[in-house]
Amino acid sequence: MIHSLFLINSSGDIFLEKHWKSVVSRSVCDYFFEAQERATEAENVPPVIPTPHHYLLSVYRHKIFFVAVIQTEVPPLFVIEFLHRVVDTFQDYFGVCSEPVIKDNVVVVYEVLEEMLDNGFPLATESNILKELIKPPTILRTVVNTITGSTNVGDQLPTGQLSVVPWRRTGVKYTNNEAYFDVIEEIDAIIDKSGSPITAEIQGVIDACVKLTGMPDLTLSFMNPRLLDDVSFHPCVRFKRWESERILSFIPPDGNFRLLSYHVSAQNLVAIPVYVKHNISFRDSSSLGRFEITVGPKQTMGKTIEGVIVTSQMPKGVLNMSLTPSQGTHTFDPVTKLPSLKGTVSLQAGASKPDENPTINLQFKIQQLAISGLKVNRLDMYGEKYKPFKGIKYMTKAGKFQVRT
Amino acid sequence: MDCLCVLPFLGEIFELKAELNSDKKEKKKEAVKKVIASMTVGKDVSALFPDVVNCMQTDNLELKKLVYLYLMNYAKSQPDMAIMAVNTFVKDCEDPNPLIRALAVRTMGCIRVDKITEYLCEPLRKCLKDEDPYVRKTAAVCVAKLHDINAQLVEDQGFLDTLKDLISDSNPMVVANAVAALSEIAESHPSSNLLDLNPQSINKLLTALNECTEWGQIFILDCLANYTPKDDREAQSICERVTPRLSHANSAVVLSAVKVLMKFMEMLSKDLDYYGTLLKKLAPPLVTLLSAEPELQYVALRNINLIVQKRPEILKHEMKVFFVKYNDPIYVKLEKLDIMIRLASQANIAQVLAELKEYATEVDVDFVRKAVRAIGRCAIKVEQSAERCVSTLLDLIQTKVNYVVQEAIVVIKDIFRKYPNKYESVIATLCENLDSLDEPEARAAMIWIVGEYAERIDNADELLESFLEGFHDESTQVQLQLLTAIVKLFLKKPTETQELVQQVLSLATQDSDNPDLRDRGYIYWRLLSTDPVAAKEVVLAEKPLISEETDLIEPTLLDELICYIGTLASVYHKPPSTFVEGGRGVVHKSLPPRTASNESVESPETAPAGTASNEQPDVIPTQGDLLGDLLNLDLGPPVSGPPLATSSVQMGAVDLLGGGLDSLIGGPNFVAPPAAAVPANLGAPMGSGLSDLFDLTSGVGTLSGSYVAPKAVWLPAMKAKGLEISGTFTRHVGSISMDLQLTNKALQVMTDFAIQFNRNSFGLAPAAPLQVHAPLSPNQTVEISLPLNTVGSVMKMEPLNNLQVAVKNNIDVFYFSTLYPLHILFVEDGKMDRQMFLATWKDIPNENEAQFQIRECPLNAEAVSSRLQSSNIFTVAKRNVEGQDMLYQSLKLTNGIWVLAELRIQPGNPSFTLSLKCRAPEVSQHVYQAYETILKN
């Protein structure tokens, strides 16, 4: 099981260590530093590194490496999933997950980590339960604690810990009962030179923010549930009901959670809501080249596309670019060779040698539209008497959306 | 306190010490917090131990927790002081608040001090039976902790049994933790049968699976994967209950579920509707894993790589999800590329090639290289695409990007070897880039091409000569290749290149310190000077074709790895026994290292020597060795024989090159073709979990055992200082055993029995040591059944079924030999289907047919058939021709040899005629004897 955890910042300092079994010397991280040096970028550090006596499994999030040390055969996904959960918990507790914040709250961090694992076995990872065991620090609570001498460690056994609905605590009370659901879809696509999609898939999630009193039992039904043939659910969703009726039936956790994520694969037709026309060329003879990009909407079902950001990494030989946008702004970073353009641009660039073609990365947002066509039909609540306020929002975003030139 | 003076932050420590001893609770707590904060960043605050422990007795839970945190870290370094804490722990274990009880037992388990663990036993025992499930589940984990510190103590105190009882606990979380703890303990104690799974406990686990936390689900699924269902129906029902886990948000749960399904699927019949449904259900979750964070993707991809090799049909339509995005981390890119090639087929090759070409223009050098290499692999894998691949590679060479060109040349060399005499027109283009090659592998590849096609390249001698100038600066790979290439050139164009060959030979033999190079030089030199014709045969011998299979994982290893999906083993593609420390004693035999055929595919060097070893499987049968036949010709379906024409040439090569190559040919064990490996494993208890599955499925149907001869005296007491051994052989449901009766006819007690077999024709060997539990006192007799397997070393014996046995006891070692009836080797899946039977019968040459008479047998056709069936001789078909009953029968030996039989029975005539056909006719005589014994007893 998970032996130890080291938190390492991008300059290679270990700023926190936690051991759940015997102490592992921090020199074990030297192997990690070696791998880090070899990888050109932080993102490229391999997630599994073998050392003579241990294995180092790491994730890189918020510019921090979370390095878990294991000694025996443990499912690596288990460890990586757990590390992601640690990151999420920190974010949940402190708002952001960054080195200074962790250092400021080192004792709470330590207490939380101790609660999350016992001897390397996960103990309490649901944020609901954790928050009952160890209260997240707030300015108000710190003040109250110093005055009254009370603690931020709960001394009651969290109620959810052993119930059949471990994700929900009992005795939840709100004056305004509300349930919001966000259907967010990201399009991952690779568009080839001629503008036709090579791959296009949709990663969708339904994130919920549920603040309801008591033990509500919700059902959510869709207009077109057939779209969802590849789904992963939050543990609260009753799988049998979905299998037989294609209805999401669940007792929701309290607060924010991801109800389900789904995948609409390449086999189904995925509409690409934008087109990109490009003309990027480098001339051998002169030190000049051309750079022209036009972005426009298509198949957006009448919705507007917002927040369009075009990024493209130029080859090493590019010194500078002078760009003229027809709309919006642009920048060129001479270090990373990244011009970001909004709108239509034409430019000429000094190029010494055209080795490779720059790929264009596109980001955009479309409000009020789920591009897959998914639509929620209705949301019903059972088990409680009051009438909750319900809201559903749709959004489409670009995920890894790239255009080859 | 006395050591304080050495601490660098002395002042700070003193300050904290004062605060810790303060009367104010609040101040105390803040001080402990500061101590913890220093501890977490790695400062040594162990000197404060007594002061911190003093704060332990408090009703403030937070303070208590903080002190516990401190204790866990430093108790080890201050064991005597830690004892001070014991009392508080024991008291806390009785606390009315379950949270505190659990906390105390949890913390105590984390203190790795022997003196403390002694005090832990009683509280732990109570907590394991606590009324509160939260305490029980914490206690379960604590047993694993204690086991890690002091395994003996845990066993003596009977905690393991209590833990096993917890598997039937009413609370799913407790069940999950008990399973997790037991799995961890089992890992360090492979022999102990801790997780004794049976249908009842499986049912409990499956119930708990639905209700416990995601982490618990992982433990339970991993545990389920170790279970072997008794039949396909049980396997299916487990699969049905596991499939909902595929939709879980936690990817580790998904992958563990995939493991269980992949493993149990092995038991399901492919015709089953459910099998198809299951296949369909597996694809979407695997695809979804690829949209997770890159680290998760990486592990998923490594596992998908295995799954794709085992069951390509699952993901064959999902090629596109493996297309590389330009901002994927490099480790994800490389894995995706690998899987793309595995999924490449004629249907999607155009798309794949277009992608690969795109990748070859990217920035990352490693990735570009691998992409170029992938194009070559596609060419070799999908024949129809070869031409397209070659033209793509030529396009890439035109880009003149140095590393792309070099990589392209290396793969084009492989394409030449796969499709000889097809694409040589491109050589001219390749030669243009000669100067830009600076990597050894690319240079070696280019030299190989020049040497191989010397007759078509006008200036081959000039080209090679140019390489020769810097001969000593080249790497060994290039030097060897250059030597061979020039010799080839000389043999093809002897007139103009005499000088050149002299030069290279003297460079290689006289000026080089490298023994490989020198030896090869001498061999060529001698060959060329004594017998140029032989030299030609050796150096210009026809090379074996290379195939795409070279990068596939060996099937047996793959099967083993499938059992390890989701673990580190699946990430490294190695069985855990090879890298996990301390080993999980289940010794999965590591497979023999990849043989020379792989290396020679990657590099053209060692052309003659390499080819000789490549041909290895073919060389041996030509020696007319029965053993070779036994091992090689066991492929049930008729396949065309070995290409004798080429192998005879290779034989020459072997002889000429002398004894040095003998080791390459190796023991005959290596020769067994992989296709036969799985069925040949029957009855071998050492096999992996998967082959066990095979055992079971094939065992169904034949429940009655085969005929057992009465025991005969094998070793008379006279010859063995009073030990008399009699015995017989039995075969029951797939397992062979030797039933022995040992009698002590001496006057002294006999102890320390052991048994060993000499190598024999079918590799029979004891599967377990000879177990004589008590010493054998005078005039006492003991009956033992010794399980046998057929994975021992093989040597042909005369007669074929001769078995030489050595038995040892405290007195001496005794030898005897016995003949075993061949029918103990007839395996349960020896039934051939009709079509196959017909084809095979025709395919075996007539001279292999042997005819025997079975006299005085009063049975009729039905009785004969059923009696033979119980000994695994299966009747494939029955016909009545001119009043005679014709039985067509098949049987298979443990080493995979098929024997086909035709039994003619005339009603009223007690004499039967038996015709046997087999590719290894030596066995016929013994099969006939087996028929005799079975039918007449």
Coordinates of C-alpha atoms in Angstrom, one line a residue, chain A residues 49-331:
Chain A
I49 CA 9.6 5.4 -11.7
P50 CA 11.2 2.3 -10.4
T51 CA 14.1 2.5 -7.8
P52 CA 16.0 -0.4 -6.4
H53 CA 13.7 -0.8 -3.3
H54 CA 10.7 1.4 -4.0
Y55 CA 8.4 2.6 -6.7
L56 CA 7.7 6.3 -7.1
L57 CA 4.3 7.2 -8.5
S58 CA 3.7 10.9 -9.2
V59 CA 1.2 13.3 -10.4
Y60 CA 1.8 16.9 -11.4
R61 CA -0.9 19.3 -10.5
H62 CA -0.9 23.0 -9.7
K63 CA 2.9 23.1 -10.3
I64 CA 3.4 20.6 -7.4
F65 CA 4.6 17.0 -7.8
F66 CA 2.8 14.7 -5.5
V67 CA 5.1 11.7 -5.2
A68 CA 3.9 8.5 -3.6
V69 CA 6.3 5.9 -2.5
I70 CA 5.2 2.3 -2.6
Q71 CA 7.2 -0.8 -1.8
T72 CA 5.0 -3.8 -2.8
E73 CA 2.8 -4.6 -5.8
V74 CA 0.0 -2.0 -5.6
P75 CA -2.3 -1.1 -8.4
P76 CA -0.7 2.1 -9.8
L77 CA -4.1 3.5 -10.8
F78 CA -5.2 3.1 -7.2
V79 CA -2.3 5.3 -6.1
I80 CA -2.7 7.8 -8.8
E81 CA -6.4 8.1 -8.2
F82 CA -5.7 8.6 -4.6
L83 CA -3.1 11.3 -5.3
H84 CA -5.6 13.2 -7.4
R85 CA -8.1 12.9 -4.6
V86 CA -5.5 14.4 -2.2
V87 CA -5.1 17.4 -4.6
D88 CA -8.9 17.8 -4.8
T89 CA -9.2 17.6 -1.0
F90 CA -6.6 20.4 -0.6
Q91 CA -8.3 22.5 -3.1
D92 CA -11.6 21.9 -1.4
Y93 CA -10.2 22.8 2.0
F94 CA -8.1 25.8 1.2
G95 CA -9.6 27.1 -2.0
V96 CA -6.4 26.8 -3.9
C97 CA -3.8 24.1 -3.9
S98 CA -0.4 25.8 -3.9
E99 CA 2.9 25.6 -2.0
P100 CA 2.4 28.7 0.2
V101 CA -1.1 27.6 1.2
I102 CA 0.0 24.1 2.1
K103 CA 2.9 25.5 4.1
D104 CA 0.6 27.9 6.0
N105 CA -1.8 25.1 6.9
V106 CA 0.8 22.4 7.4
V107 CA -0.9 21.0 10.5
V108 CA -4.3 20.7 8.9
V109 CA -2.7 19.1 5.9
Y110 CA -1.0 16.6 8.1
E111 CA -4.2 15.8 10.0
V112 CA -6.1 15.4 6.8
L113 CA -3.5 13.1 5.3
E114 CA -3.6 11.1 8.4
E115 CA -7.3 10.7 8.2
M116 CA -7.2 9.8 4.5
L117 CA -4.9 6.9 4.8
D118 CA -4.3 4.3 7.6
N119 CA -1.3 2.1 7.1
G120 CA -1.6 2.9 3.4
F121 CA -5.2 1.9 3.2
P122 CA -7.7 4.7 2.3
L123 CA -9.8 5.6 5.3
A124 CA -11.9 8.6 4.6
T125 CA -11.6 10.2 1.2
E126 CA -15.1 11.7 0.8
S127 CA -14.8 15.4 1.5
N128 CA -18.1 15.4 3.4
I129 CA -16.7 13.0 6.0
L130 CA -13.3 14.6 6.1
K131 CA -14.8 18.0 6.8
E132 CA -16.7 16.6 9.7
L133 CA -13.6 15.1 11.1
I134 CA -11.3 18.0 10.5
K135 CA -13.0 21.4 9.9
P136 CA -11.5 23.4 7.1
P137 CA -9.8 26.6 8.4
T138 CA -11.7 29.8 8.0
I139 CA -10.8 33.2 9.4
L140 CA -14.0 33.2 11.5
R141 CA -13.4 29.8 12.9
T142 CA -9.8 30.7 13.9
V143 CA -11.1 33.7 15.7
V144 CA -13.8 31.7 17.4
N145 CA -11.4 28.9 18.4
T146 CA -9.0 31.3 20.0
I147 CA -11.8 32.9 22.0
T148 CA -13.7 29.8 23.1
G149 CA -10.8 27.3 23.1
S150 CA -12.7 24.8 20.9
T151 CA -11.0 22.8 18.3
N152 CA -11.3 22.3 14.6
V153 CA -11.2 18.5 15.1
G154 CA -14.6 16.9 15.3
D155 CA -15.0 14.5 18.2
Q156 CA -18.1 12.7 16.9
L157 CA -17.9 9.8 14.6
P158 CA -19.0 11.2 11.2
T159 CA -22.4 9.9 10.5
G160 CA -21.8 9.1 6.9
Q161 CA -18.7 7.0 7.5
L162 CA -20.5 3.7 7.8
S163 CA -24.0 4.3 6.4
V164 CA -25.1 3.0 3.1
V165 CA -24.8 6.5 1.8
P166 CA -21.3 7.4 2.9
W167 CA -21.2 10.4 0.7
R168 CA -24.0 12.3 2.5
R169 CA -24.1 13.4 6.1
T170 CA -27.3 13.4 8.0
G171 CA -29.0 16.5 9.4
V172 CA -28.4 18.8 6.5
K173 CA -30.4 22.0 6.7
Y174 CA -30.8 24.9 4.3
T175 CA -33.2 27.8 4.3
N176 CA -33.0 28.0 0.5
N177 CA -33.3 24.6 -1.1
E178 CA -31.7 24.5 -4.5
A179 CA -30.2 22.1 -7.0
Y180 CA -28.2 23.2 -9.9
F181 CA -26.9 21.0 -12.7
D182 CA -24.3 22.0 -15.3
V183 CA -24.0 20.0 -18.4
I184 CA -20.5 20.8 -19.7
E185 CA -19.2 19.2 -22.9
E186 CA -15.6 19.5 -24.2
I187 CA -14.8 18.7 -27.8
D188 CA -11.5 17.0 -28.4
A189 CA -10.7 17.1 -32.0
I190 CA -7.9 16.9 -34.5
I191 CA -8.6 18.8 -37.7
D192 CA -6.4 18.0 -40.7
K193 CA -4.9 20.5 -43.1
S194 CA -7.9 20.5 -45.4
G195 CA -10.3 21.3 -42.5
S196 CA -11.9 17.9 -42.2
P197 CA -11.9 16.3 -38.7
I198 CA -9.6 13.3 -38.2
T199 CA -10.9 12.5 -34.8
A200 CA -13.6 14.3 -32.8
E201 CA -15.0 13.2 -29.6
I202 CA -17.0 14.7 -26.8
Q203 CA -16.1 14.4 -23.1
G204 CA -19.1 15.5 -21.2
V205 CA -19.8 15.9 -17.5
I206 CA -22.7 16.8 -15.4
D207 CA -21.5 18.7 -12.4
A208 CA -24.0 19.4 -9.7
C209 CA -24.4 21.8 -6.8
V210 CA -27.1 20.4 -4.5
K211 CA -28.1 22.2 -1.3
L212 CA -31.1 20.4 -0.1
T213 CA -32.4 19.7 3.4
G214 CA -32.7 16.2 4.7
M215 CA -32.4 13.1 2.7
P216 CA -33.8 14.0 -0.8
D217 CA -34.0 11.3 -3.4
L218 CA -33.6 12.7 -6.9
T219 CA -34.3 11.4 -10.3
L220 CA -33.0 13.0 -13.4
S221 CA -34.3 11.9 -16.8
F222 CA -33.0 12.9 -20.3
M223 CA -34.8 13.6 -23.6
N224 CA -32.3 11.5 -25.4
P225 CA -30.6 9.1 -23.0
R226 CA -29.4 6.9 -25.9
L227 CA -26.5 9.3 -26.4
L228 CA -25.1 8.1 -23.2
D229 CA -23.7 4.7 -23.9
D230 CA -20.3 5.2 -22.2
V231 CA -20.7 6.7 -18.8
S232 CA -19.1 6.7 -15.4
F233 CA -21.2 7.5 -12.4
H234 CA -20.7 9.0 -9.0
P235 CA -21.2 6.1 -6.5
C236 CA -24.5 7.6 -5.5
V237 CA -26.2 6.7 -8.8
R238 CA -28.3 3.6 -8.7
F239 CA -26.9 1.5 -11.6
K240 CA -29.7 -0.9 -11.9
R241 CA -32.3 1.8 -12.4
W242 CA -30.1 3.3 -15.2
E243 CA -29.7 -0.1 -16.8
S244 CA -33.4 -0.8 -16.9
E245 CA -35.0 2.7 -17.3
R246 CA -32.2 5.0 -18.4
I247 CA -33.0 7.3 -15.5
L248 CA -30.5 8.7 -13.0
S249 CA -31.8 8.0 -9.6
F250 CA -29.7 9.0 -6.6
I251 CA -29.4 10.5 -3.1
P252 CA -27.1 13.4 -3.8
P253 CA -24.0 14.2 -1.7
D254 CA -24.2 17.6 0.0
G255 CA -22.6 20.4 -2.0
N256 CA -20.6 20.2 -5.2
F257 CA -20.0 16.9 -6.9
R258 CA -19.6 15.4 -10.3
L259 CA -22.7 13.3 -11.0
L260 CA -21.6 11.6 -14.1
S261 CA -19.1 11.9 -16.9
Y262 CA -19.7 10.5 -20.3
H263 CA -18.0 10.1 -23.6
V264 CA -19.6 10.4 -27.0
S265 CA -17.2 8.6 -29.3
A266 CA -15.9 9.0 -32.7
Q267 CA -18.5 6.6 -34.2
N268 CA -21.3 9.0 -33.5
L269 CA -21.3 12.1 -35.6
V270 CA -19.7 15.0 -33.7
A271 CA -20.5 18.4 -35.0
I272 CA -17.5 20.8 -35.1
P273 CA -18.8 24.3 -34.2
V274 CA -16.0 26.3 -35.7
Y275 CA -13.9 26.3 -38.8
V276 CA -10.3 27.5 -39.1
K277 CA -8.8 28.7 -42.4
H278 CA -5.1 29.0 -42.3
N279 CA -2.2 29.8 -44.5
I280 CA 1.2 29.5 -42.9
S281 CA 4.2 29.4 -45.1
F282 CA 7.9 29.9 -44.8
R283 CA 10.0 30.8 -47.8
D284 CA 13.4 29.4 -48.2
S285 CA 14.9 32.3 -50.0
S286 CA 13.9 35.2 -47.9
S287 CA 13.7 35.4 -44.2
L288 CA 10.0 36.1 -44.4
G289 CA 6.9 34.0 -44.2
R290 CA 3.2 34.3 -44.1
F291 CA 0.8 33.6 -41.3
E292 CA -2.9 34.0 -41.8
I293 CA -5.7 32.5 -39.7
T294 CA -9.4 33.0 -40.0
V295 CA -11.8 31.5 -37.5
G296 CA -15.5 31.3 -38.0
P297 CA -18.6 29.6 -36.7
K298 CA -20.4 26.7 -38.3
Q299 CA -23.1 24.4 -37.0
T300 CA -23.6 26.3 -33.8
M301 CA -27.4 26.1 -33.8
G302 CA -27.8 29.8 -33.6
K303 CA -25.6 30.3 -30.5
T304 CA -22.6 32.6 -30.4
I305 CA -19.1 31.4 -29.9
E306 CA -17.3 33.3 -27.1
G307 CA -13.8 33.5 -25.7
V308 CA -12.0 32.3 -28.8
I309 CA -8.3 32.0 -28.2
V310 CA -5.9 30.7 -30.9
T311 CA -2.5 29.6 -29.8
S312 CA 0.2 28.2 -32.1
Q313 CA 3.7 27.3 -31.3
M314 CA 6.1 28.6 -33.9
P315 CA 9.2 26.7 -35.0
K316 CA 12.5 27.6 -33.3
G317 CA 13.6 29.6 -36.2
V318 CA 10.9 32.2 -35.9
L319 CA 12.3 35.4 -34.4
N320 CA 9.3 37.6 -34.3
M321 CA 6.0 38.2 -35.9
S322 CA 4.1 41.2 -36.7
L323 CA 0.5 40.5 -36.7
T324 CA -2.6 42.5 -37.5
P325 CA -5.8 41.2 -36.0
S326 CA -9.1 42.2 -37.5
Q327 CA -10.6 41.9 -34.1
G328 CA -9.4 41.3 -30.6
T329 CA -5.8 41.3 -29.4
H330 CA -2.7 39.3 -30.0
T331 CA 0.7 38.7 -28.3

